[in-house]
Amino acid sequence: MYDASVSRPIVLPDPPLSDGRVTLRAWRPADVPRIVAMCREPDVIRFTSVPVPYDADDARLWLDLHPARLAAGDGAAFAITEGGDELPVGSIGVRVLHDQGVAETGYHVVEARRGRGLATAALRLIGGWTFAELPVARLQLTTHLDNPASQRVAEKAGFTREGVLRSWTDQRGERVDLVMWSLLPGDLGA
Ligand SMILES: CC(C)(COP(=O)(O)OP(=O)(O)OC[C@H]1O[C@@H](n2cnc3c(N)ncnc32)[C@H](O)[C@@H]1OP(=O)(O)O)[C@@H](O)C(=O)NCCC(=O)NCCS
């Protein structure tokens, strides 16, 4: 049973989370050029809140945040890799909302590797790890209404579509509606 009052450091899995094909590893300084390339892709700009424009300093600042976020138990970020290849093909992360006993996740996969099940596999790994390791009773994610690929990923990973949150957030100065999805521990393996 989760205890939302507990905020302990997050320890990244060792060995890294893997289903044998997709592996979620810690980010490294050497990944900066790849992070920049991913965060400049049009659909990543359109459907996530990455800074625009995005350059190497943004990537380094983002990497620098990770140790403190882990130590505070606030969240974790993973590079998605495929097979034995060390080059990241995507990104997935978890943020803990301590006061709610809830975690939020978000992800993206490089254009060249989409449509091969990578995001779904990564999200399934994150779902299992979240309920095994984090003090939360719910994992949620939000998708844009006009992002069918991400909605399909959520559905395939076992999330339930809960409804549309009208004017839910500000994305670079514009209010956007988002679809809320959730996964509960009992949904795993269903
Ligand atoms: C969303 C995203 C992560 C999906 O990554 P991916 O590795 O291609 O995902 P998967 O291969 O696991 O699954 C994609 C599913 O969406 C489907 N899909 C893709 N484009 C679609 C479209 N325009 N309409 C309907 N379904 C679509 C695919 O057919 C596949 O479903 P299937 O297995 O039933 O055929 C990737 O497109 C991306 O990075 N987009 C930009 C950033 C983003 O939107 N992030 C999510 C923010 S909530």
mmCIF file of C-alpha atoms and ligand atoms in Angstrom:
data_model
loop_
_atom_site.group_PDB
_atom_site.id
_atom_site.type_symbol
_atom_site.label_atom_id
_atom_site.label_comp_id
_atom_site.label_asym_id
_atom_site.label_seq_id
_atom_site.Cartn_x
_atom_site.Cartn_y
_atom_site.Cartn_z
ATOM 1 C CA MET A 1 0.000 0.000 0.000
ATOM 2 C CA TYR A 2 1.354 3.381 -0.894
ATOM 3 C CA ASP A 3 2.049 6.050 1.694
ATOM 4 C CA ALA A 4 1.911 9.489 0.085
ATOM 5 C CA SER A 5 3.618 11.041 3.115
ATOM 6 C CA VAL A 6 6.792 9.102 2.351
ATOM 7 C CA SER A 7 9.245 10.894 0.092
ATOM 8 C CA ARG A 8 12.381 8.835 -0.208
ATOM 9 C CA PRO A 9 15.131 9.038 -2.798
ATOM 10 C CA ILE A 10 14.488 7.264 -6.075
ATOM 11 C CA VAL A 11 17.132 4.736 -7.071
ATOM 12 C CA LEU A 12 17.382 4.012 -10.786
ATOM 13 C CA PRO A 13 17.042 0.291 -11.515
ATOM 14 C CA ASP A 14 20.312 -1.624 -11.775
ATOM 15 C CA PRO A 15 20.404 -3.458 -14.109
ATOM 16 C CA PRO A 16 18.308 -1.073 -16.206
ATOM 17 C CA LEU A 17 14.646 -1.864 -16.883
ATOM 18 C CA SER A 18 14.345 -4.000 -19.993
ATOM 19 C CA ASP A 19 11.930 -6.357 -21.720
ATOM 20 C CA GLY A 20 14.763 -7.864 -23.737
ATOM 21 C CA ARG A 21 14.207 -5.520 -26.689
ATOM 22 C CA VAL A 22 13.656 -2.087 -25.187
ATOM 23 C CA THR A 23 15.899 -0.878 -22.377
ATOM 24 C CA LEU A 24 15.423 2.215 -20.221
ATOM 25 C CA ARG A 25 18.798 3.503 -19.071
ATOM 26 C CA ALA A 26 20.018 6.617 -17.246
ATOM 27 C CA TRP A 27 20.824 9.658 -19.390
ATOM 28 C CA ARG A 28 24.496 10.520 -19.918
ATOM 29 C CA PRO A 29 26.301 13.765 -20.818
ATOM 30 C CA ALA A 30 27.278 12.165 -24.148
ATOM 31 C CA ASP A 31 23.562 12.025 -25.058
ATOM 32 C CA VAL A 32 23.283 15.844 -25.343
ATOM 33 C CA PRO A 33 23.412 16.000 -29.184
ATOM 34 C CA ARG A 34 20.766 13.281 -29.433
ATOM 35 C CA ILE A 35 18.521 15.038 -26.886
ATOM 36 C CA VAL A 36 18.801 18.271 -28.888
ATOM 37 C CA ALA A 37 17.903 16.496 -32.133
ATOM 38 C CA MET A 38 14.878 14.802 -30.543
ATOM 39 C CA CYS A 39 13.591 17.956 -28.892
ATOM 40 C CA ARG A 40 13.716 19.822 -32.214
ATOM 41 C CA GLU A 41 11.424 17.354 -33.976
ATOM 42 C CA PRO A 42 8.116 19.004 -35.000
ATOM 43 C CA ASP A 43 5.790 16.560 -33.202
ATOM 44 C CA VAL A 44 7.811 16.766 -29.993
ATOM 45 C CA ILE A 45 7.464 20.560 -30.076
ATOM 46 C CA ARG A 46 3.785 20.262 -30.915
ATOM 47 C CA PHE A 47 2.786 17.687 -28.300
ATOM 48 C CA THR A 48 5.156 18.324 -25.381
ATOM 49 C CA SER A 49 6.324 21.344 -23.404
ATOM 50 C CA VAL A 50 9.998 21.331 -24.473
ATOM 51 C CA PRO A 51 11.543 24.822 -24.695
ATOM 52 C CA VAL A 52 11.549 26.379 -28.167
ATOM 53 C CA PRO A 53 14.144 26.931 -29.543
ATOM 54 C CA TYR A 54 16.035 24.016 -27.950
ATOM 55 C CA ASP A 55 19.825 23.870 -27.862
ATOM 56 C CA ALA A 56 22.655 22.049 -26.088
ATOM 57 C CA ASP A 57 22.451 24.324 -23.032
ATOM 58 C CA ASP A 58 18.793 23.342 -22.560
ATOM 59 C CA ALA A 59 19.794 19.674 -22.691
ATOM 60 C CA ARG A 60 22.661 20.163 -20.216
ATOM 61 C CA LEU A 61 20.427 22.125 -17.814
ATOM 62 C CA TRP A 62 17.838 19.356 -18.009
ATOM 63 C CA LEU A 63 20.452 16.658 -17.317
ATOM 64 C CA ASP A 64 21.802 18.670 -14.384
ATOM 65 C CA LEU A 65 18.366 18.580 -12.703
ATOM 66 C CA HIS A 66 18.209 14.798 -12.517
ATOM 67 C CA PRO A 67 20.367 14.021 -9.435
ATOM 68 C CA ALA A 68 18.409 16.450 -7.232
ATOM 69 C CA ARG A 69 15.074 15.166 -8.543
ATOM 70 C CA LEU A 70 16.108 11.587 -7.744
ATOM 71 C CA ALA A 71 17.418 12.535 -4.304
ATOM 72 C CA ALA A 72 14.169 14.327 -3.447
ATOM 73 C CA GLY A 73 12.068 11.448 -4.775
ATOM 74 C CA ASP A 74 10.452 13.860 -7.232
ATOM 75 C CA GLY A 75 10.978 11.932 -10.446
ATOM 76 C CA ALA A 76 13.180 10.007 -12.830
ATOM 77 C CA ALA A 77 14.071 10.271 -16.509
ATOM 78 C CA PHE A 78 15.167 7.479 -18.810
ATOM 79 C CA ALA A 79 16.663 7.171 -22.273
ATOM 80 C CA ILE A 80 14.828 4.589 -24.376
ATOM 81 C CA THR A 81 17.295 2.333 -26.179
ATOM 82 C CA GLU A 82 16.683 -0.609 -28.460
ATOM 83 C CA GLY A 83 18.479 -3.949 -28.670
ATOM 84 C CA GLY A 84 22.116 -3.683 -27.697
ATOM 85 C CA ASP A 85 22.383 -0.173 -29.152
ATOM 86 C CA GLU A 86 23.430 2.547 -26.698
ATOM 87 C CA LEU A 87 22.045 5.398 -28.825
ATOM 88 C CA PRO A 88 18.775 6.756 -27.352
ATOM 89 C CA VAL A 89 15.750 6.369 -29.629
ATOM 90 C CA GLY A 90 13.417 8.115 -27.223
ATOM 91 C CA SER A 91 12.760 9.530 -23.806
ATOM 92 C CA ILE A 92 10.379 8.610 -20.979
ATOM 93 C CA GLY A 93 10.068 10.048 -17.510
ATOM 94 C CA VAL A 94 8.027 9.994 -14.325
ATOM 95 C CA ARG A 95 7.170 12.891 -12.032
ATOM 96 C CA VAL A 96 5.779 12.291 -8.525
ATOM 97 C CA LEU A 97 2.938 14.511 -7.291
ATOM 98 C CA HIS A 98 3.582 13.881 -3.609
ATOM 99 C CA ASP A 99 0.482 15.554 -2.233
ATOM 100 C CA GLN A 100 -1.765 13.364 -4.398
ATOM 101 C CA GLY A 101 0.044 10.017 -4.227
ATOM 102 C CA VAL A 102 0.089 10.124 -8.020
ATOM 103 C CA ALA A 103 2.833 9.922 -10.658
ATOM 104 C CA GLU A 104 2.716 11.414 -14.148
ATOM 105 C CA THR A 105 4.558 10.109 -17.170
ATOM 106 C CA GLY A 106 5.466 11.485 -20.598
ATOM 107 C CA TYR A 107 7.459 10.148 -23.537
ATOM 108 C CA HIS A 108 8.648 10.597 -27.072
ATOM 109 C CA VAL A 109 10.351 8.469 -29.719
ATOM 110 C CA VAL A 110 12.485 9.727 -32.616
ATOM 111 C CA GLU A 111 10.598 10.025 -35.901
ATOM 112 C CA ALA A 112 12.796 7.447 -37.627
ATOM 113 C CA ARG A 113 11.908 4.727 -35.106
ATOM 114 C CA ARG A 114 8.177 5.283 -34.663
ATOM 115 C CA GLY A 115 5.467 2.705 -35.339
ATOM 116 C CA ARG A 116 7.533 -0.214 -34.033
ATOM 117 C CA GLY A 117 6.075 -0.490 -30.537
ATOM 118 C CA LEU A 118 8.925 1.271 -28.745
ATOM 119 C CA ALA A 119 6.836 3.816 -26.834
ATOM 120 C CA THR A 120 4.335 1.142 -25.801
ATOM 121 C CA ALA A 121 7.096 -1.154 -24.537
ATOM 122 C CA ALA A 122 8.736 1.710 -22.638
ATOM 123 C CA LEU A 123 5.433 2.729 -21.066
ATOM 124 C CA ARG A 124 4.696 -0.831 -19.960
ATOM 125 C CA LEU A 125 8.112 -1.013 -18.283
ATOM 126 C CA ILE A 126 7.509 2.315 -16.550
ATOM 127 C CA GLY A 127 4.076 1.191 -15.340
ATOM 128 C CA GLY A 128 5.465 -1.878 -13.591
ATOM 129 C CA TRP A 129 8.426 -0.018 -12.140
ATOM 130 C CA THR A 130 6.279 2.851 -10.857
ATOM 131 C CA PHE A 131 4.043 0.674 -8.729
ATOM 132 C CA ALA A 132 6.954 -1.450 -7.515
ATOM 133 C CA GLU A 133 9.183 1.464 -6.522
ATOM 134 C CA LEU A 134 7.286 4.726 -6.065
ATOM 135 C CA PRO A 135 4.895 5.728 -3.252
ATOM 136 C CA VAL A 136 1.936 6.253 -5.585
ATOM 137 C CA ALA A 137 -1.420 4.586 -6.212
ATOM 138 C CA ARG A 138 -1.971 5.951 -9.716
ATOM 139 C CA LEU A 139 0.091 6.638 -12.845
ATOM 140 C CA GLN A 140 -1.411 9.185 -15.200
ATOM 141 C CA LEU A 141 -0.600 10.794 -18.513
ATOM 142 C CA THR A 142 -2.231 13.388 -20.720
ATOM 143 C CA THR A 143 -2.398 13.518 -24.501
ATOM 144 C CA HIS A 144 -3.486 16.186 -26.945
ATOM 145 C CA LEU A 145 -6.853 15.501 -28.564
ATOM 146 C CA ASP A 146 -5.177 15.499 -31.982
ATOM 147 C CA ASN A 147 -2.410 13.061 -31.006
ATOM 148 C CA PRO A 148 -3.869 9.646 -31.939
ATOM 149 C CA ALA A 149 -0.457 7.945 -31.827
ATOM 150 C CA SER A 150 0.049 8.810 -28.154
ATOM 151 C CA GLN A 151 -3.550 7.887 -27.319
ATOM 152 C CA ARG A 152 -3.003 4.517 -28.953
ATOM 153 C CA VAL A 153 0.208 4.025 -26.947
ATOM 154 C CA ALA A 154 -1.660 4.727 -23.698
ATOM 155 C CA GLU A 155 -4.439 2.330 -24.670
ATOM 156 C CA LYS A 156 -2.017 -0.457 -25.671
ATOM 157 C CA ALA A 157 -0.119 -0.077 -22.378
ATOM 158 C CA GLY A 158 -3.322 -0.648 -20.416
ATOM 159 C CA PHE A 159 -4.280 2.902 -19.480
ATOM 160 C CA THR A 160 -7.934 3.933 -19.206
ATOM 161 C CA ARG A 161 -9.184 7.049 -21.011
ATOM 162 C CA GLU A 162 -10.932 9.162 -18.391
ATOM 163 C CA GLY A 163 -12.057 12.196 -20.321
ATOM 164 C CA VAL A 164 -11.144 15.581 -21.681
ATOM 165 C CA LEU A 165 -9.706 18.213 -19.368
ATOM 166 C CA ARG A 166 -10.817 21.492 -20.918
ATOM 167 C CA SER A 167 -8.271 24.312 -21.031
ATOM 168 C CA TRP A 168 -6.080 22.133 -18.763
ATOM 169 C CA THR A 169 -2.717 23.726 -19.308
ATOM 170 C CA ASP A 170 -0.784 26.554 -20.873
ATOM 171 C CA GLN A 171 1.464 25.425 -23.705
ATOM 172 C CA ARG A 172 3.733 28.271 -24.776
ATOM 173 C CA GLY A 173 1.055 30.903 -24.207
ATOM 174 C CA GLU A 174 -1.907 28.920 -25.497
ATOM 175 C CA ARG A 175 -4.520 27.095 -23.412
ATOM 176 C CA VAL A 176 -4.949 23.490 -24.549
ATOM 177 C CA ASP A 177 -7.479 20.732 -23.888
ATOM 178 C CA LEU A 178 -5.910 17.396 -22.909
ATOM 179 C CA VAL A 179 -7.183 13.819 -22.582
ATOM 180 C CA MET A 180 -6.469 12.274 -19.166
ATOM 181 C CA TRP A 181 -5.397 8.608 -18.985
ATOM 182 C CA SER A 182 -4.706 6.517 -15.886
ATOM 183 C CA LEU A 183 -3.170 3.218 -14.864
ATOM 184 C CA LEU A 184 -3.814 1.618 -11.458
ATOM 185 C CA PRO A 185 -1.812 -1.270 -9.977
ATOM 186 C CA GLY A 186 -4.688 -3.689 -10.662
ATOM 187 C CA ASP A 187 -4.577 -2.816 -14.370
ATOM 188 C CA LEU A 188 -1.118 -4.321 -14.784
ATOM 189 C CA GLY A 189 -1.211 -7.511 -16.754
ATOM 190 C CA ALA A 190 -4.954 -7.130 -17.389
HETATM 191 C C1 LIG B 1 3.524 9.210 -29.556
HETATM 192 C C2 LIG B 1 4.846 8.512 -29.838
HETATM 193 C C3 LIG B 1 5.677 8.507 -28.566
HETATM 194 C C4 LIG B 1 4.542 7.058 -30.253
HETATM 195 O O1 LIG B 1 5.783 6.357 -30.355
HETATM 196 P P1 LIG B 1 5.872 4.957 -31.135
HETATM 197 O O2 LIG B 1 7.107 4.276 -30.681
HETATM 198 O O3 LIG B 1 5.674 5.169 -32.580
HETATM 199 O O4 LIG B 1 4.579 4.209 -30.549
HETATM 200 P P2 LIG B 1 4.146 2.690 -30.785
HETATM 201 O O5 LIG B 1 4.821 2.172 -32.013
HETATM 202 O O6 LIG B 1 4.353 1.957 -29.509
HETATM 203 O O7 LIG B 1 2.576 2.797 -31.031
HETATM 204 C C5 LIG B 1 2.064 3.785 -31.911
HETATM 205 C C6 LIG B 1 0.623 3.429 -32.241
HETATM 206 O O8 LIG B 1 -0.034 4.601 -32.752
HETATM 207 C C7 LIG B 1 -0.586 4.308 -34.016
HETATM 208 N N1 LIG B 1 -0.615 5.532 -34.784
HETATM 209 C C8 LIG B 1 0.439 6.255 -35.211
HETATM 210 N N2 LIG B 1 0.008 7.334 -35.879
HETATM 211 C C9 LIG B 1 -1.353 7.286 -35.849
HETATM 212 C C10 LIG B 1 -2.371 8.105 -36.392
HETATM 213 N N3 LIG B 1 -2.093 9.228 -37.056
HETATM 214 N N4 LIG B 1 -3.665 7.751 -36.162
HETATM 215 C C11 LIG B 1 -3.967 6.628 -35.478
HETATM 216 N N5 LIG B 1 -3.035 5.807 -34.929
HETATM 217 C C12 LIG B 1 -1.736 6.133 -35.156
HETATM 218 C C13 LIG B 1 0.315 3.239 -34.578
HETATM 219 O O9 LIG B 1 -0.309 2.549 -35.642
HETATM 220 C C14 LIG B 1 0.523 2.372 -33.338
HETATM 221 O O10 LIG B 1 -0.612 1.602 -33.033
HETATM 222 P P3 LIG B 1 -0.747 0.031 -33.480
HETATM 223 O O11 LIG B 1 0.392 -0.691 -32.797
HETATM 224 O O12 LIG B 1 -2.090 -0.370 -32.979
HETATM 225 O O13 LIG B 1 -0.618 -0.004 -34.971
HETATM 226 C C15 LIG B 1 5.617 9.199 -30.991
HETATM 227 O O14 LIG B 1 4.763 9.322 -32.107
HETATM 228 C C16 LIG B 1 6.135 10.582 -30.602
HETATM 229 O O15 LIG B 1 7.202 10.705 -30.040
HETATM 230 N N6 LIG B 1 5.363 11.630 -30.913
HETATM 231 C C17 LIG B 1 5.792 13.011 -30.625
HETATM 232 C C18 LIG B 1 5.830 13.314 -29.106
HETATM 233 C C19 LIG B 1 4.536 12.893 -28.423
HETATM 234 O O16 LIG B 1 3.443 13.018 -28.971
HETATM 235 N N7 LIG B 1 4.697 12.415 -27.189
HETATM 236 C C20 LIG B 1 3.559 12.010 -26.388
HETATM 237 C C21 LIG B 1 3.055 13.191 -25.633
HETATM 238 S S1 LIG B 1 1.604 12.701 -24.684
#
